[in-house]
Amino acid sequence: MIIPHPLLGPRDAQEFTYMGDAALIDRPDGMAEGAAEAFDTYLHARDNPAGLHRELWYHEAGDRSWLVVTRDTRTHEITQVELARDVARARGRSQ
Amino acid sequence: MTGRRLEHGGQIDRAQALRFRFDGRALTGHPGDTLASALLANGVRLVGRSFKYHRPRGILSAGPEEPNALVTLRSGARAEPNTRATVAELFDGLTATSQNRWPSLRFDALAINDLAAPLLGAGFYYKTFMWPAAFWERVYEPLIRRAAGLGRLSGAPDPDAYDKGFLHADLLVIGAGPAGLAAALAAGRAGARVVLADEDFRMGGRLNAETFALGDTTGADWAAAAVAELAGMAHVRLLPRTTVFGAFDHGIYGAVERVADHLPDPPPGTPRQILWRITTRRTILAAGATERPIAFADNDRPGVMLAGSLRAYANRWGVAPGKRVAVFTNNDDGLRTARDLRAHGVRVAAVIDARPDAPDPRIDGARHLPGAVVIGTSGRLGLTDVTVRTADVREFRIDCDALGVSGGWNPALHLTCHQRGRPVWDDRIAAFAPGPDLPPGMAVAGAAAGVPSTHGALHSGHAAAAEALDALGRTAPPADLPQAEDAPLALRPLWHVPGTRRAWLDLQNDVTVKDIAQAQHEGFGAVEHMKRYTTLGMATDQGKIANVPALGVMAELTGRSIAETGTTIFRPPYTPVSLGALGGRATGPTFKPTRLTPTHPWAEAQGAVFVEVGQWLRAQYFPRAGETHWRQSVDREVLAVRAGVGLCDVTTLGKIDIQGTDAARFVNRVYCNGFARLAVGRVRYGLMLREDGIVMDDGTTARLAEDHFVMTTTTANAGPVFRHLEFARQCLWPDLDVQLISTTDAWAQIAVAGPKSRTLLQRVIDPGHDISNAAFPFMACGAVTVCGGLRARLFRISFSGELAYELAVPARYGNALMERLMERGADLGATPYGTEALSVLRIEKGHAAGGELDGRTTAQNLRLGRMVSTKKDSIGAVAARRPGLNTEDTLELVGLRARRPDSRLAAGSHLFAPAARTEAANDLGWVSSAAFSPHLGAPIALAFLRGGAARQGEVLRAVNLLSGQDTEVEVTSPHFIDPDGERLRA
Amino acid sequence: MPDLAPLTPLGGTTPRRDRIGGVTIAEACDWALASVTARRGRASDAAGRMAAMIGTALPGPGAMVRSGDWRAVWLAPESWLLAAPLAGQDDIEARLRDAVGDAASVTEQTDAWARFDITAANPARVGALLERLCNIPPARLTPGAATRTVFEHLGVIMLRETDDSLSILGARSSARSLHHALTTVARSLA
């Protein structure tokens, strides 16, 4: 596979490490009310789409950016790649 | 002797003779020959035995599709079994040996299988080797293994080097026949970066095997001129002898270049083969087509060949495969073979044409038999005659020692299937053609696309290139293509000639028309079922020849069309790829990278024994003169640390530099215990959890400044922890002011441990740095200089339980520092110790390490549950509080001490009550680390025990069923040494 | 000066040099290295101060610059590797900290890396070598390019300063594996 890195262009997948669903960005607040239930969902509930899937890839042998890659699970076609940090901020994560 | 070299013709160098041997016989050929063409030129017809029935077999084809002519090439360690003689380029000194026969090729004892054929039909394995079950492993498996396979591996290490590499192209053209050359010329002239790969050693494809003209020259000369023009273009890469074996995601193709397979021995350093990973924007598959036979009774005799191959041997290699040849065809291309052979002066006995309305090719001396079929053959080890049935149902024999069979041509569309593409049946060519769902970026041209003529191939190659160039933003040059034959395909499908004797479809796996009928009869009518039940298409040739005729037969049997019957698809690799090529340079000790510690040269000089720890090579122990067992060395090293001072390179622990105004907040969130208020100049033990509450790693983290921490990780987890921290930094808290970088390799870190460690350090640390107990207490850290001004970091931390320090200096000075410490500590008994002693020391102290942090254990299991702070949000804290991880009888870390000092205690043992039966229901826990404690004079261990904290003093059994050990142990505190930590603070 | 003798990453007292078929592979130990990573919201501030110090703007993704004695390589977003000639005990970390103040974090990296300089009289040899090493298109490794990638399971930084040269930085601890891979490929091309 080739992953088009938003800063470095197309890169061989062997430079990357895969983690999983980009929903892992949405970590619940551990001190909030109902944290136990929220973490249960965060840790265990995953969509398994036949189609577009947003997932986390780490450019381990590259610039160490975490990326959110949108990949079609049926064809491996990659339609979008973003810096995970930008995605996290857009989803309201900060400090 | 039937075949012979013709007087003239062929693209071979007749001036030069190459000597080679087949089954010990000395023979000669010429440069330009394949092993197959040279064998035929020497009159050799019998080259192998079939897999199941051990039937005599000869050369069938002239290309990669060959199912029969598999030989073991070369000898000794270089011996390579199952090599296709049809693609093996001849070289001087080549040796080849036939396979699957004993004692000899002409007399094979297992040919008796052929007599038992009625018992060995489709599904034979599934019916025979079923009962009794007791026979599976002792009788059937050895039997099947002995009979299985064709050639044998040498068993010796491969002496040759292999390499790999990466190519990048705008356009990859696969196949250098007329379509591929036209495509490459168009793209090359337009300035695109082109890679042109062809598996043959001579580019040109069928143009080298045909006699018709291209413009005012021959096909072979036109191809040579095209290749010469392409070779002159700097942006075009020609890869002859290169098989593109797979089409992978995102425009990646796998290819093997046989750099030195055609040389007696690869020159030193030169790889024998190179595995290329080609990344391309567009691809044109111009792989040509493969001729298919027609099945008829006893069609497997040596001498029965594909008609187009027969013609290729005559035209390209100047070889007449027989003295008297017949042709059996259902299309006009078979007539071309008859004409070409006659033109070479070969006697053509008959043209047996299944088409009732077949045109008469008017070949001198040949009988023309329209509407006729071959219904049988004779000749024990080679063809002597064929029996023909004519349109008016007369049957008679025709003497011939070679028969060319043509049932039509199948596009070589294998690579179009590699991403689940399905071929579609095309009635116009009576064959499967590439389907619409091709790998992205791929186009198919020429015969591979089902285009029958040379004219069509040239023009479709050019058109495919023009389309690709357009997509690449380039303009195709005008087509400058020669006039070429444009004969229509005149074919009447015929899959098999009905009869009572066996008619072969898969020649390598011995699958006949009857087997297909039987599979159908027994309910295995779906294509994929039929394939597995009969093993059709599952030999080394993967059904390149057999698949489509078998589908034709199946369609007939079921009364369906072939399109309705369906087809199997092809997966990579297109042809077998050697494991050597896949391994590339990574062999033996260089299979994976090795990491060496900064003090490695010193440790080597000390005669250390090394152990692999992940990629690292670490000193395991340092044997001294007179020590005959590793335990003697390890016990000595352990006692030396406890009594005096020991030195150990601990550079392999991961070091992560963490800076930023939010560094303390960040560290506080990734460890479950508190770090926010760690003072500058102090170190703390940290426990890191995964988000699911399981322990991920542990280590000490030092605060060098308000905004500067150095975290250590275990050796194995340095990479994963860094990745985890980057995830937390970028994805969870993107606005924290934190910067991370690994400094594992930058610093050489040496543990100086033992009651005399401070005395030793005071001798190397420069004056002005006070490291007294008051000024530099337990868990202190700071910058110092050593040996006359060298920048260093000192940490007062202890893994052994003794007064101990770790001293870090820039890595390049690590070796010299170790030597200096040894020299200055000589009178203190300074002793180097390795990973074994390190492990004994930490087990004695009750420190957790790899055995305890195995990805299943929690802070509670380690009896560190109270470290998980409830006052803050840290990774894993919420999940660590799950009820399931906090039960009364949870596993808890304990110490074990063997009751008898001479007993053995092994990690992995399970714990049982003294009277309990040794079975899973009674399992109380397991031993995670074990060692002989020289301090206690007995085997000790760390273990996870149900409700362990409350069971101190109990006697249990540690049982290891693998080694048969059953050892009585007493449950103790995990801290065998100095439980109150007085030594640490001395 | 400390009275300790340093070793090269390959474990020698002097850098190793191999000449194989027109290609020279030279172990090089003459750079002091440090990473400079901007603090939150301080990227342009840090870049400005660095530019003032080294005399040219810091490079963008996939690139390197050279200015006087300094080389700067883009490592990661808002992060660069700085190289200066290694002279005795001079402390590159302190020099850079002085320059960037609180706008960036600085970490010394001198000893974290082994470096091999590859030179060839014929630039095509460097290209041929690259093609066997890593899956970076040659068009992306033209002079001025710098990128981190992987080959033979080794993380490396490739620096292409000129047409006929290439510097490869790899982890110091695996210097021998890196050297083995480079010399093996060079011999295979010789």
mmCIF file of N, CA and C in Angstrom, chain A residues 4 16 32 57 67:
data_model
loop_
_atom_site.group_PDB
_atom_site.id
_atom_site.type_symbol
_atom_site.label_atom_id
_atom_site.label_comp_id
_atom_site.label_asym_id
_atom_site.label_seq_id
_atom_site.Cartn_x
_atom_site.Cartn_y
_atom_site.Cartn_z
ATOM 1 N N PRO A 4 -0.736 8.453 0.980
ATOM 2 C CA PRO A 4 -0.352 9.828 0.624
ATOM 3 C C PRO A 4 -0.318 10.715 1.872
ATOM 4 N N PHE A 16 4.742 2.834 8.156
ATOM 5 C CA PHE A 16 3.670 3.165 9.097
ATOM 6 C C PHE A 16 3.338 2.003 10.028
ATOM 7 N N ALA A 32 -15.253 12.442 34.707
ATOM 8 C CA ALA A 32 -16.659 12.863 34.557
ATOM 9 C C ALA A 32 -17.606 11.805 35.098
ATOM 10 N N TRP A 57 -3.143 5.819 11.556
ATOM 11 C CA TRP A 57 -1.858 5.268 11.132
ATOM 12 C C TRP A 57 -0.762 6.182 11.676
ATOM 13 N N LEU A 67 -1.770 9.950 11.647
ATOM 14 C CA LEU A 67 -2.631 10.359 10.541
ATOM 15 C C LEU A 67 -3.996 9.700 10.683
#
